[in-house]
């Protein structure tokens, strides 16, 4: 008996009980479509998270000064005063594939406005800073290149600083005093809220880096250089080019270590996508459980079917069916049920993925691998759960089977 | 039975015994039966229920194995074969006709008759051709696509007979073949058996409790309490 004949026997048996076959398949159909839909939503969510991170500046590369080792005492990163404003200018000029460079110098100060005062951090940077650090301006304007060149005494306030110093009314146009130097407020940043670690990102004042270095602190070094690469793919090459350039500029020999450190936030992005991957795995696991329940449904119906068709099995045995003929007949039947259920489930899963995307406005991505996995899984379930009933059928005694009413 | 018949026996049993265990008690359904049936015989088996004739039928039909004794089918010892080997023997050498017809209800007459050939591994065209021939031989060439419930009892039993001889077996075993039929259909069925026996030389064994059916055969064996008590020509 060849496979075509086997399939023919199984198919005609399923066709004769079309309604029951459909109901039996329902478990697998729901299971497969749930697997595909949940994986599509999970993959979509992961892509959405990646996209959001990118919008928050995932192309970001940050250069900080290195540590100092003096008589065996090692100070932390940033302790050295090795980074200069010229380094930032050089990077902007000669490293390829970068969108913008924003050097940063920091200090802390008691900021006074009228009868209000507030202790906050003061950031000195360039006009490129909002683009690199993903900030937008709520009121007024950011300072420009002219302000930087003129070491202009202008400031842009973070939202928290603005509300504390100017509880009623707009801050723009007023004067704040930082370390006895009056700064004119030209703009207020849009609120960003807390950072991932609970720090209030809105609690800062931004001034031209030249004004900070010359008028407030008198320092010659800067505390960091933020660079935004043109694309996430360019991040690696930007990191290595920046490293090479700075080593050259700092006259480092082959033996001496970097007196700076270049970092990017790709690892943060990795952690985030790992989280959503685990979430989608969890969804898929729940869906897989429903697929197994579907398999149990198949086993249940196949057992009923074997009992119901005991006489048929007896007749087939009497005319010469061997054990494996009967075994294969029922196994092929169970597998056919599972596979057809799988195909319908795939179609339904794709449909409901797009429906979810349409109704909920979520991004969904139906991956070919999720289709392949769930289909193969359902075929396996057919074999697995069809085997026991098929074996029961094959081991029937022909005489008793023939006598069965 | 002539002297040369001994060389061409379809069935030869020696001390065939079947013991069933019912809890602690052992019941001998068949108790040392020795019988010889020659090729081309048309024979009937009679006996009350519980006489052992059904057990005997199951054994010579290769549906079951004896507890002890020997059964030679066409000279081959089949009393110790595995269940798959028995299936193969049934497929090649034995055709069954049952009282309740035992057709597959949802398959057509043609599909039912093709069934033994399916398990013999015949090609689809050959199955179809031989099944059509067999159905023509029992006068049902116009009923090929009918399903059992669309046919009369007599017609159904003729489909079953076609299925029994489509694979050209050495032996047809008929278990109360006329039990569910009216007189006219009974006569038709017995006539087909007689015709198959005469023209194809197929050995036919009919189990019956109707003496007028037994009367239409060449020889009758009577069972009682698991033994043969009478053999009448």
Coordinates of C-alpha atoms in Angstrom, one line a residue:
Chain A
X1 CA 0.0 0.0 0.0
X2 CA 1.6 3.2 -1.1
X3 CA 1.4 6.7 0.4
X4 CA -1.1 8.0 -2.2
X5 CA -3.5 5.2 -1.3
X6 CA -2.9 5.9 2.4
X7 CA -3.6 9.5 2.0
X8 CA -6.7 8.7 0.0
X9 CA -8.1 6.5 2.7
X10 CA -7.4 9.1 5.4
X11 CA -8.9 11.9 3.3
X12 CA -12.1 10.1 2.5
X13 CA -12.6 9.3 6.2
X14 CA -12.1 13.0 7.1
X15 CA -14.4 14.1 4.4
X16 CA -17.2 11.7 5.6
X17 CA -17.1 13.5 8.9
X18 CA -16.5 17.0 7.7
X19 CA -18.1 18.8 10.6
X20 CA -16.4 16.8 13.2
X21 CA -13.0 17.1 11.4
X22 CA -13.5 20.9 11.4
X23 CA -14.3 21.0 15.1
X24 CA -11.3 18.8 15.8
X25 CA -9.0 21.1 13.8
X26 CA -10.4 24.1 15.7
X27 CA -7.9 23.7 18.6
X28 CA -5.0 23.6 16.2
X29 CA -6.4 26.4 14.1
X30 CA -6.7 28.7 17.2
X31 CA -3.3 27.5 18.5
X32 CA -1.4 28.2 15.3
X33 CA -3.1 31.5 14.7
X34 CA -2.4 32.6 18.3
X35 CA 1.3 31.7 17.9
X36 CA 1.6 33.7 14.7
X37 CA -0.4 36.7 16.0
X38 CA 1.5 36.9 19.2
X39 CA 4.8 36.5 17.5
X40 CA 3.8 39.1 15.0
X41 CA 2.9 41.6 17.7
X42 CA 6.0 40.7 19.7
X43 CA 8.3 41.3 16.7
X44 CA 6.4 44.5 15.9
X45 CA 6.9 45.7 19.5
X46 CA 10.6 45.0 19.3
X47 CA 10.9 47.0 16.1
X48 CA 8.9 49.8 17.7
X49 CA 11.2 49.9 20.7
X50 CA 14.3 49.9 18.6
X51 CA 12.8 52.8 16.6
X52 CA 12.0 54.8 19.7
X53 CA 15.5 54.3 21.1
X54 CA 16.9 55.5 17.9
X55 CA 14.8 58.6 18.1
X56 CA 16.1 59.1 21.6
X57 CA 19.6 59.1 20.3
X58 CA 20.7 55.6 19.8
X59 CA 23.2 56.9 17.2
X60 CA 24.9 58.6 20.1
X61 CA 28.6 58.2 20.8
X62 CA 30.1 59.9 23.9
X63 CA 33.7 60.7 24.5
X64 CA 34.8 61.2 28.1
X65 CA 38.3 61.9 29.5
X66 CA 40.2 58.9 30.9
X67 CA 41.2 58.2 34.5
X68 CA 44.3 59.4 36.2
X69 CA 46.8 57.0 37.9
X70 CA 49.1 58.9 40.3
X71 CA 51.4 57.0 42.7
X72 CA 49.2 54.0 42.4
X73 CA 46.0 55.9 43.2
X74 CA 43.6 55.6 40.3
X75 CA 40.9 58.2 40.0
X76 CA 37.8 57.4 38.0
X77 CA 37.0 58.2 34.3
X78 CA 36.6 61.9 33.6
X79 CA 39.3 62.8 36.2
X80 CA 41.7 63.7 33.5
X81 CA 41.6 67.1 31.9
X82 CA 42.6 65.7 28.5
X83 CA 39.7 66.7 26.4
X84 CA 39.8 70.1 24.8
X85 CA 37.3 72.1 22.8
X86 CA 39.6 71.8 19.8
X87 CA 39.2 68.0 20.0
X88 CA 35.5 68.4 19.3
X89 CA 36.1 70.8 16.5
X90 CA 38.6 68.3 15.0
X91 CA 36.1 65.4 15.3
X92 CA 33.4 67.5 13.6
X93 CA 35.8 68.3 10.8
X94 CA 37.4 65.0 10.0
X95 CA 35.5 62.0 11.3
X96 CA 33.2 60.7 8.5
X97 CA 29.5 59.7 8.8
X98 CA 28.7 62.0 11.7
X99 CA 25.6 64.2 11.9
X100 CA 26.6 66.5 14.7
X101 CA 29.1 67.0 17.5
X102 CA 28.3 68.6 20.9
X103 CA 31.1 69.1 23.3
X104 CA 30.0 69.7 26.9
X105 CA 31.5 71.4 29.9
X106 CA 29.7 71.2 33.3
X107 CA 29.6 73.0 36.6
X108 CA 27.1 73.4 39.4
X109 CA 25.8 76.7 40.6
X110 CA 23.3 78.5 42.7
X111 CA 21.2 80.3 40.1
X112 CA 19.3 83.4 41.2
X113 CA 16.4 85.2 39.6
X114 CA 14.8 88.0 41.5
X115 CA 13.9 86.7 44.9
X116 CA 14.1 83.0 43.8
X117 CA 17.1 80.8 43.7
X118 CA 17.8 77.2 42.7
X119 CA 20.9 75.0 42.9
X120 CA 21.3 73.2 39.6
X121 CA 23.8 72.0 37.1
X122 CA 25.0 74.3 34.4
X123 CA 25.9 72.8 31.0
X124 CA 28.0 74.5 28.4
X125 CA 27.7 73.4 24.8
X126 CA 27.2 74.3 21.2
X127 CA 24.1 75.1 19.1
X128 CA 24.2 71.4 17.9
X129 CA 23.4 70.2 21.5
X130 CA 19.6 69.9 21.2
X131 CA 19.9 67.8 18.0
X132 CA 22.6 65.5 19.5
X133 CA 20.9 65.0 22.9
X134 CA 17.4 65.0 21.4
X135 CA 16.0 68.1 23.1
X136 CA 13.4 70.4 21.7
X137 CA 12.7 74.0 22.7
X138 CA 9.4 74.9 24.3
X139 CA 9.7 78.6 24.4
X140 CA 12.1 81.2 22.9
X141 CA 15.1 79.9 21.1
X142 CA 18.4 78.0 21.6
X143 CA 21.6 80.1 21.4
X144 CA 23.4 80.2 18.1
X145 CA 26.9 80.2 16.7
X146 CA 27.1 83.9 17.1
X147 CA 26.4 83.6 20.8
X148 CA 29.1 81.0 21.1
X149 CA 31.7 83.1 19.3
X150 CA 30.8 86.1 21.4
X151 CA 30.8 84.2 24.6
X152 CA 27.4 85.7 25.0
X153 CA 25.7 85.7 28.4
X154 CA 22.6 83.9 27.3
X155 CA 21.0 80.9 28.9
X156 CA 18.4 78.2 28.1
X157 CA 16.6 76.9 31.1
X158 CA 15.4 73.3 31.7
X159 CA 11.8 73.0 32.6
X160 CA 12.4 72.4 36.3
X161 CA 14.7 75.4 36.7
X162 CA 12.2 77.6 34.8
X163 CA 9.3 76.7 37.0
X164 CA 11.3 77.1 40.2
X165 CA 12.8 80.4 39.3
X166 CA 9.8 81.8 37.5
X167 CA 6.8 80.3 39.3
X168 CA 4.4 82.8 37.6
X169 CA 4.9 83.7 33.9
X170 CA 7.5 83.1 31.2
X171 CA 11.2 83.0 31.9
X172 CA 12.2 84.2 28.4
X173 CA 13.6 87.7 28.5
X174 CA 14.4 87.7 32.2
X175 CA 17.8 87.7 33.7
X176 CA 19.3 84.9 35.9
X177 CA 22.5 85.3 37.9
X178 CA 25.0 82.4 37.8
X179 CA 28.1 82.8 39.9
X180 CA 27.6 86.5 39.9
X181 CA 27.3 86.7 36.2
X182 CA 24.0 87.8 34.7
X183 CA 22.6 85.7 31.9
X184 CA 19.7 86.6 29.7
X185 CA 17.2 83.8 29.4
X186 CA 16.5 83.2 25.6
X187 CA 14.6 79.9 25.8
X188 CA 13.1 77.1 27.8
X189 CA 13.6 73.4 27.0
X190 CA 10.6 71.1 26.5
X191 CA 10.2 68.8 29.4
X192 CA 11.7 65.3 29.1
X193 CA 11.0 64.1 32.6
X194 CA 13.1 61.6 34.6
X195 CA 15.8 59.6 33.0
X196 CA 15.9 55.9 33.2
X197 CA 17.8 56.2 36.5
X198 CA 15.4 58.7 38.1
X199 CA 17.5 61.8 37.5
X200 CA 15.5 64.8 36.6
X201 CA 16.7 65.7 33.2
X202 CA 14.9 69.0 33.2
X203 CA 17.0 70.3 36.1
X204 CA 19.7 72.1 34.2
X205 CA 20.7 75.4 32.6
X206 CA 22.4 75.4 29.2
X207 CA 24.8 78.2 28.2
X208 CA 27.3 78.7 25.4
X209 CA 30.3 76.5 26.2
X210 CA 32.7 79.5 25.6
X211 CA 30.8 81.5 28.2
X212 CA 30.9 78.7 30.7
X213 CA 34.6 78.1 30.3
X214 CA 35.7 81.8 30.2
X215 CA 33.2 83.5 32.4
X216 CA 32.1 80.9 35.0
X217 CA 34.8 78.3 35.6
X218 CA 37.9 79.4 33.8
X219 CA 38.6 75.9 32.8
X220 CA 40.5 74.9 29.6
X221 CA 39.2 71.3 29.4
X222 CA 35.8 70.0 28.6
X223 CA 34.0 67.1 30.3
X224 CA 32.6 65.2 27.3
X225 CA 31.9 65.3 23.6
X226 CA 28.6 63.9 22.4
X227 CA 28.6 62.8 18.8
X228 CA 25.6 61.6 16.8
X229 CA 26.4 59.2 14.0
X230 CA 24.4 59.4 10.7
X231 CA 22.9 55.9 11.2
X232 CA 23.1 53.1 13.8
X233 CA 25.3 51.2 11.3
X234 CA 27.8 54.0 11.3
X235 CA 28.3 54.0 15.1
X236 CA 31.1 51.4 15.1
X237 CA 33.1 53.2 12.5
X238 CA 32.5 56.6 14.2
X239 CA 33.8 55.1 17.4
X240 CA 37.0 53.7 15.9
X241 CA 37.7 56.9 13.8
X242 CA 37.2 59.1 16.8
X243 CA 39.5 56.9 18.9
X244 CA 42.2 57.0 16.2
X245 CA 41.9 60.8 15.8
X246 CA 42.1 61.5 19.5
X247 CA 45.1 59.3 20.0
X248 CA 46.8 61.2 17.3
X249 CA 45.8 64.6 18.7
X250 CA 46.9 63.7 22.2
X251 CA 50.3 62.4 20.9
X252 CA 49.8 59.0 22.5
X253 CA 52.4 56.4 21.6
X254 CA 51.6 52.8 20.8
X255 CA 52.3 51.7 24.4
X256 CA 50.4 54.3 26.2
X257 CA 46.7 53.7 26.9
X258 CA 43.9 56.0 25.8
X259 CA 43.5 59.1 28.0
X260 CA 39.9 59.2 27.1
X261 CA 37.0 56.7 26.6
X262 CA 34.6 56.4 23.7
X263 CA 31.2 54.9 24.5
X264 CA 27.9 54.3 22.7
X265 CA 24.5 53.3 23.9
X266 CA 24.2 50.2 21.7
X267 CA 24.3 48.0 24.8
X268 CA 21.4 49.8 26.3
X269 CA 19.5 49.2 23.1
X270 CA 20.5 45.6 23.2
X271 CA 19.1 45.3 26.7
X272 CA 15.8 46.8 25.6
X273 CA 15.4 44.6 22.6
X274 CA 16.3 41.6 24.8
X275 CA 13.4 42.6 27.1
X276 CA 10.9 42.7 24.3
X277 CA 12.2 39.5 22.9
X278 CA 11.6 37.7 26.2
X279 CA 8.1 39.2 26.2
X280 CA 7.3 37.9 22.8
X281 CA 8.8 34.5 23.8
X282 CA 6.4 34.5 26.7
X283 CA 3.5 35.2 24.4
X284 CA 4.5 32.4 22.1
X285 CA 4.8 30.0 25.0
X286 CA 1.3 30.7 26.0
X287 CA 0.2 30.2 22.4
X288 CA 2.2 27.0 22.3
X289 CA 0.2 25.7 25.3
X290 CA -3.0 26.3 23.4
X291 CA -1.5 24.4 20.4
X292 CA -0.8 21.4 22.8
X293 CA -4.4 21.7 24.0
X294 CA -5.4 21.5 20.3
X295 CA -3.3 18.3 20.0
X296 CA -5.1 16.8 22.9
X297 CA -8.3 17.6 21.1
X298 CA -7.1 15.7 18.1
X299 CA -6.2 12.7 20.3
X300 CA -9.6 12.8 22.0
X301 CA -11.5 12.7 18.7
X302 CA -9.1 10.1 17.2
X303 CA -9.8 7.8 20.2
X304 CA -13.5 8.3 19.7
X305 CA -13.1 7.6 16.1
X306 CA -11.1 4.4 16.7
X307 CA -13.9 3.1 19.0
X308 CA -16.6 4.1 16.6
X309 CA -14.8 2.5 13.6
X310 CA -13.8 -0.7 15.4
X311 CA -15.8 -2.8 13.0
X312 CA -14.3 -1.0 10.0
X313 CA -10.9 -1.8 11.5
X314 CA -12.0 -5.5 11.9
X315 CA -13.1 -5.6 8.2
X316 CA -9.9 -4.1 7.0
X317 CA -7.9 -6.6 9.1
X318 CA -10.0 -9.5 7.8
X319 CA -9.2 -8.7 4.2
X320 CA -5.5 -8.5 5.0
X321 CA -4.6 -5.1 6.5
X322 CA -1.4 -5.4 8.6
X323 CA -0.9 -3.6 11.9
X324 CA 1.2 -1.0 10.3
X325 CA -1.5 -0.3 7.6
X326 CA -4.0 0.4 10.3
X327 CA -1.5 2.4 12.3
X328 CA -0.5 4.5 9.3
X329 CA -4.1 5.0 8.3
X330 CA -5.0 6.7 11.6
X331 CA -1.7 8.4 11.9
X332 CA -2.1 10.0 8.5
X333 CA -5.6 11.0 9.4
X334 CA -4.4 12.8 12.6
X335 CA -1.6 14.4 10.7
X336 CA -3.8 15.5 7.9
X337 CA -6.2 17.1 10.5
X338 CA -3.3 18.9 12.2
X339 CA -1.7 20.1 8.9
X340 CA -5.0 21.4 7.4
X341 CA -5.6 23.0 10.8
X342 CA -2.1 24.4 10.6
X343 CA -2.7 25.9 7.1
X344 CA -6.0 27.5 8.1
X345 CA -4.4 28.7 11.4
X346 CA -1.6 30.3 9.4
X347 CA -4.1 32.2 7.2
X348 CA -6.1 33.2 10.2
X349 CA -3.1 34.3 12.2
X350 CA -1.8 36.5 9.4
X351 CA -5.3 37.9 9.0
X352 CA -5.7 38.6 12.7
X353 CA -2.2 40.1 12.9
X354 CA -3.1 42.7 10.3
X355 CA -6.5 43.3 11.9
X356 CA -4.8 43.9 15.3
X357 CA -2.4 46.3 13.6
X358 CA -5.3 48.1 12.0
X359 CA -7.6 48.3 15.0
X360 CA -5.1 48.9 17.8
X361 CA -2.6 50.8 15.7
X362 CA 0.2 48.6 16.7
X363 CA 3.1 47.7 14.5
X364 CA 3.0 44.0 13.7
X365 CA 5.5 42.0 11.7
X366 CA 4.6 38.5 10.5
X367 CA 7.9 36.7 10.2
X368 CA 8.2 33.7 7.8
X369 CA 10.0 31.8 10.6
X370 CA 7.0 32.1 12.9
X371 CA 4.8 30.6 10.1
X372 CA 7.3 27.8 9.5
X373 CA 7.7 27.1 13.2
X374 CA 4.0 26.9 14.0
X375 CA 3.2 24.8 11.0
X376 CA 5.9 22.3 11.7
X377 CA 4.9 22.3 15.3
X378 CA 1.3 21.5 14.4
X379 CA 2.3 18.6 12.1
X380 CA 4.4 17.2 15.0
X381 CA 1.5 17.5 17.3
X382 CA -0.6 15.5 14.9
X383 CA 2.0 12.7 14.9
X384 CA 2.5 12.9 18.6
X385 CA -1.1 12.9 19.7
X386 CA -2.3 10.7 16.8
X387 CA 0.1 7.9 17.7
X388 CA -1.6 6.6 20.8
X389 CA -5.0 6.2 19.2
X390 CA -3.5 4.8 16.0
X391 CA -1.6 2.2 18.0
X392 CA -4.7 1.3 19.8
X393 CA -6.5 0.7 16.5
X394 CA -3.6 -1.3 15.1
X395 CA -3.5 -3.6 18.2
X396 CA -7.2 -4.5 18.0
X397 CA -8.0 -8.2 17.8
X398 CA -9.7 -8.8 14.4
X399 CA -12.3 -11.2 15.8
X400 CA -13.4 -8.9 18.5
X401 CA -13.3 -5.9 16.2
X402 CA -15.5 -7.7 13.7
X403 CA -18.0 -8.6 16.4
X404 CA -18.1 -5.0 17.7
X405 CA -21.5 -3.4 17.3
Chain B
X1 CA -13.1 -38.0 -2.0
X2 CA -10.6 -39.9 -4.1
X3 CA -7.3 -41.2 -3.0
X4 CA -5.3 -38.5 -4.8
X5 CA -7.1 -35.9 -2.9
X6 CA -4.6 -36.3 0.0
X7 CA -2.0 -34.6 -2.1
X8 CA -4.1 -31.5 -2.8
X9 CA -5.6 -30.6 0.5
X10 CA -6.5 -26.9 1.1
X11 CA -7.1 -27.5 4.8
X12 CA -5.5 -30.1 7.0
X13 CA -5.8 -29.9 10.8
X14 CA -4.4 -32.2 13.4
X15 CA -5.6 -32.1 17.0
X16 CA -6.6 -28.5 16.6
X17 CA -7.3 -27.2 20.1
X18 CA -8.3 -23.8 21.4
X19 CA -8.5 -23.1 25.1
X20 CA -10.0 -19.9 26.5
X21 CA -9.1 -18.8 30.0
X22 CA -11.9 -17.3 32.0
X23 CA -10.5 -16.3 35.3
X24 CA -9.4 -19.5 36.9
X25 CA -11.4 -21.8 34.6
X26 CA -10.1 -23.1 31.3
X27 CA -12.7 -23.7 28.7
X28 CA -11.8 -25.8 25.6
X29 CA -13.8 -24.2 22.8
X30 CA -12.2 -26.6 20.4
X31 CA -10.9 -30.0 21.5
X32 CA -8.6 -31.9 19.2
X33 CA -10.2 -31.4 15.8
X34 CA -8.6 -33.2 12.9
X35 CA -10.1 -32.6 9.5
X36 CA -9.1 -32.6 5.8
X37 CA -10.7 -30.5 3.2
X38 CA -9.6 -31.0 -0.4
X39 CA -9.2 -28.3 -3.1
X40 CA -12.5 -27.6 -4.9
X41 CA -14.8 -28.9 -2.1
X42 CA -18.0 -27.2 -1.3
X43 CA -18.7 -27.9 2.3
X44 CA -20.9 -26.9 5.2
X45 CA -20.3 -26.8 8.9
X46 CA -23.2 -27.1 11.3
X47 CA -23.6 -27.0 15.0
X48 CA -25.4 -25.2 17.8
X49 CA -24.0 -22.0 19.3
X50 CA -21.2 -23.0 21.6
X51 CA -20.4 -26.1 19.7
X52 CA -17.0 -24.7 18.6
X53 CA -17.8 -24.1 15.0
X54 CA -17.1 -20.3 15.3
X55 CA -13.8 -21.0 16.9
X56 CA -13.0 -23.5 14.2
X57 CA -13.9 -20.8 11.6
X58 CA -11.7 -18.2 13.2
X59 CA -8.8 -20.7 13.3
X60 CA -9.0 -21.9 9.7
X61 CA -9.7 -18.3 8.7
X62 CA -6.3 -17.3 10.2
X63 CA -8.0 -14.7 12.4
X64 CA -6.7 -16.5 15.5
X65 CA -4.0 -19.0 16.5
X66 CA -4.7 -22.4 18.1
X67 CA -3.6 -23.2 21.6
X68 CA -2.1 -26.5 20.3
X69 CA -2.4 -28.6 17.2
X70 CA -1.4 -28.0 13.7
X71 CA -3.1 -26.3 10.8
X72 CA -1.8 -26.6 7.3
X73 CA -3.3 -24.2 4.8
X74 CA -2.4 -25.4 1.2
X75 CA 0.3 -27.5 2.8
X76 CA 1.9 -24.6 4.8
X77 CA 1.9 -24.6 8.6
X78 CA 0.2 -21.4 9.6
X79 CA -0.6 -22.3 13.2
X80 CA 2.4 -20.4 14.6
X81 CA 2.6 -17.3 12.4
X82 CA 2.7 -13.7 13.7
X83 CA -0.3 -11.5 13.3
X84 CA 1.2 -9.7 10.4
X85 CA 2.0 -12.9 8.6
X86 CA -1.6 -14.1 9.3
X87 CA -2.8 -10.9 7.8
X88 CA -0.8 -11.6 4.7
X89 CA -2.2 -15.2 4.5
X90 CA -5.8 -13.9 4.8
X91 CA -5.1 -11.3 2.1
X92 CA -3.8 -13.8 -0.4
X93 CA -5.5 -17.1 0.4
X94 CA -8.8 -16.5 2.2
X95 CA -12.0 -14.6 1.4
X96 CA -14.6 -13.9 4.1
X97 CA -18.4 -13.6 3.7
X98 CA -20.2 -12.7 6.9
X99 CA -23.8 -12.8 8.1
X100 CA -24.0 -9.1 8.6
X101 CA -22.2 -8.4 5.2
X102 CA -19.5 -6.3 6.9
X103 CA -19.1 -3.8 4.1
X104 CA -17.6 -0.3 4.7
X105 CA -20.8 1.7 4.8
X106 CA -19.5 4.9 3.4
X107 CA -17.7 3.4 0.5
X108 CA -19.1 2.4 -2.9
X109 CA -19.5 -1.2 -4.0
X110 CA -16.4 -0.8 -6.2
X111 CA -14.3 0.6 -3.3
X112 CA -15.4 -2.2 -1.0
X113 CA -14.4 -4.8 -3.5
X114 CA -11.1 -3.1 -4.2
X115 CA -10.2 -3.2 -0.5
X116 CA -8.2 -6.6 -0.4
X117 CA -6.3 -5.5 -3.5
X118 CA -5.4 -2.2 -1.8
X119 CA -3.7 -4.1 1.0
X120 CA -2.1 -6.5 -1.6
X121 CA -0.4 -3.4 -3.1
X122 CA -2.1 -3.6 -6.5
X123 CA -2.0 -0.5 -8.7
X124 CA -5.1 1.7 -8.9
X125 CA -6.0 0.7 -12.5
X126 CA -5.6 -3.0 -11.8
X127 CA -7.7 -2.7 -8.6
X128 CA -10.4 -1.1 -10.5
X129 CA -10.4 -3.5 -13.4
X130 CA -10.4 -6.6 -11.2
X131 CA -13.1 -5.2 -8.8
X132 CA -15.3 -4.5 -11.8
X133 CA -14.8 -8.0 -13.1
X134 CA -15.7 -9.5 -9.7
X135 CA -18.8 -7.3 -9.5
X136 CA -19.8 -8.3 -13.0
X137 CA -19.5 -12.0 -12.0
X138 CA -22.0 -11.5 -9.2
X139 CA -24.4 -9.6 -11.5
X140 CA -23.8 -6.1 -10.0
X141 CA -22.0 -4.4 -12.9
X142 CA -24.8 -1.7 -12.8
X143 CA -24.3 -1.0 -9.1
X144 CA -20.6 0.0 -9.0
X145 CA -21.1 3.4 -7.5
X146 CA -23.8 2.4 -5.0
X147 CA -23.2 2.5 -1.3
X148 CA -24.3 -0.4 0.9
X149 CA -27.3 1.4 2.2
X150 CA -28.6 2.0 -1.3
X151 CA -28.7 -1.7 -2.0
X152 CA -30.9 -4.6 -0.8
X153 CA -29.5 -7.2 1.6
X154 CA -29.1 -9.7 -1.3
X155 CA -27.1 -7.2 -3.3
X156 CA -25.0 -6.3 -0.3
X157 CA -24.1 -9.9 0.2
X158 CA -23.2 -10.3 -3.5
X159 CA -20.8 -7.3 -3.1
X160 CA -19.3 -9.1 -0.1
X161 CA -18.9 -12.2 -2.1
X162 CA -17.2 -10.2 -4.9
X163 CA -14.8 -8.8 -2.3
X164 CA -14.1 -12.4 -1.0
X165 CA -13.0 -13.7 -4.4
X166 CA -11.5 -10.7 -6.1
X167 CA -8.1 -11.7 -4.9
X168 CA -8.6 -15.2 -6.2
X169 CA -8.1 -17.0 -2.9
X170 CA -7.9 -20.7 -2.4
X171 CA -10.6 -20.7 0.2
X172 CA -13.8 -18.7 0.9
X173 CA -15.2 -18.9 4.4
X174 CA -18.9 -17.9 4.7
X175 CA -20.2 -17.5 8.2
X176 CA -24.0 -17.7 8.1
X177 CA -24.1 -16.0 4.7
X178 CA -27.9 -16.4 4.3
X179 CA -28.8 -15.6 7.9
X180 CA -30.0 -12.1 7.2
X181 CA -31.6 -12.8 3.8
X182 CA -35.0 -13.8 2.5
X183 CA -35.4 -17.1 0.7
X184 CA -35.0 -15.8 -2.8
X185 CA -31.8 -13.9 -2.0
X186 CA -30.6 -16.9 -0.1
X187 CA -31.0 -19.1 -3.1
X188 CA -29.2 -16.5 -5.3
X189 CA -26.3 -16.4 -2.9
X190 CA -26.0 -20.1 -2.7
X191 CA -26.2 -20.3 -6.4
X192 CA -23.3 -17.9 -6.7
X193 CA -21.2 -20.0 -4.3
X194 CA -22.0 -23.1 -6.3
X195 CA -21.0 -21.3 -9.5
X196 CA -17.7 -20.0 -8.1
X197 CA -16.9 -23.5 -6.8
X198 CA -17.7 -25.1 -10.1
X199 CA -16.1 -22.7 -12.6
X200 CA -13.2 -21.3 -10.5
X201 CA -12.6 -24.3 -8.4
X202 CA -12.5 -22.2 -5.2
X203 CA -12.9 -24.2 -2.0
X204 CA -16.0 -22.9 -0.2
X205 CA -16.8 -23.6 3.5
X206 CA -20.2 -22.4 4.7
X207 CA -21.1 -22.3 8.3
X208 CA -24.9 -22.5 8.8
X209 CA -27.6 -23.8 11.1
X210 CA -30.1 -24.1 8.3
X211 CA -30.2 -27.7 7.0
X212 CA -31.6 -26.7 3.6
X213 CA -28.5 -24.5 3.1
X214 CA -26.3 -27.4 4.2
X215 CA -28.1 -29.6 1.8
X216 CA -26.9 -27.6 -1.1
X217 CA -23.3 -28.4 -0.3
X218 CA -21.4 -31.6 -1.1
X219 CA -20.4 -32.4 2.5
X220 CA -21.5 -31.4 6.0
X221 CA -19.4 -31.5 9.2
X222 CA -21.3 -31.2 12.5
X223 CA -19.7 -29.8 15.6
X224 CA -20.7 -30.5 19.2
X225 CA -18.9 -29.6 22.4
X226 CA -15.7 -28.6 20.6
X227 CA -15.5 -31.9 18.6
X228 CA -16.6 -33.2 15.2
X229 CA -19.4 -35.6 15.8
X230 CA -20.6 -36.3 12.3
X231 CA -19.3 -36.1 8.8
X232 CA -22.0 -36.6 6.2
X233 CA -21.6 -36.7 2.4

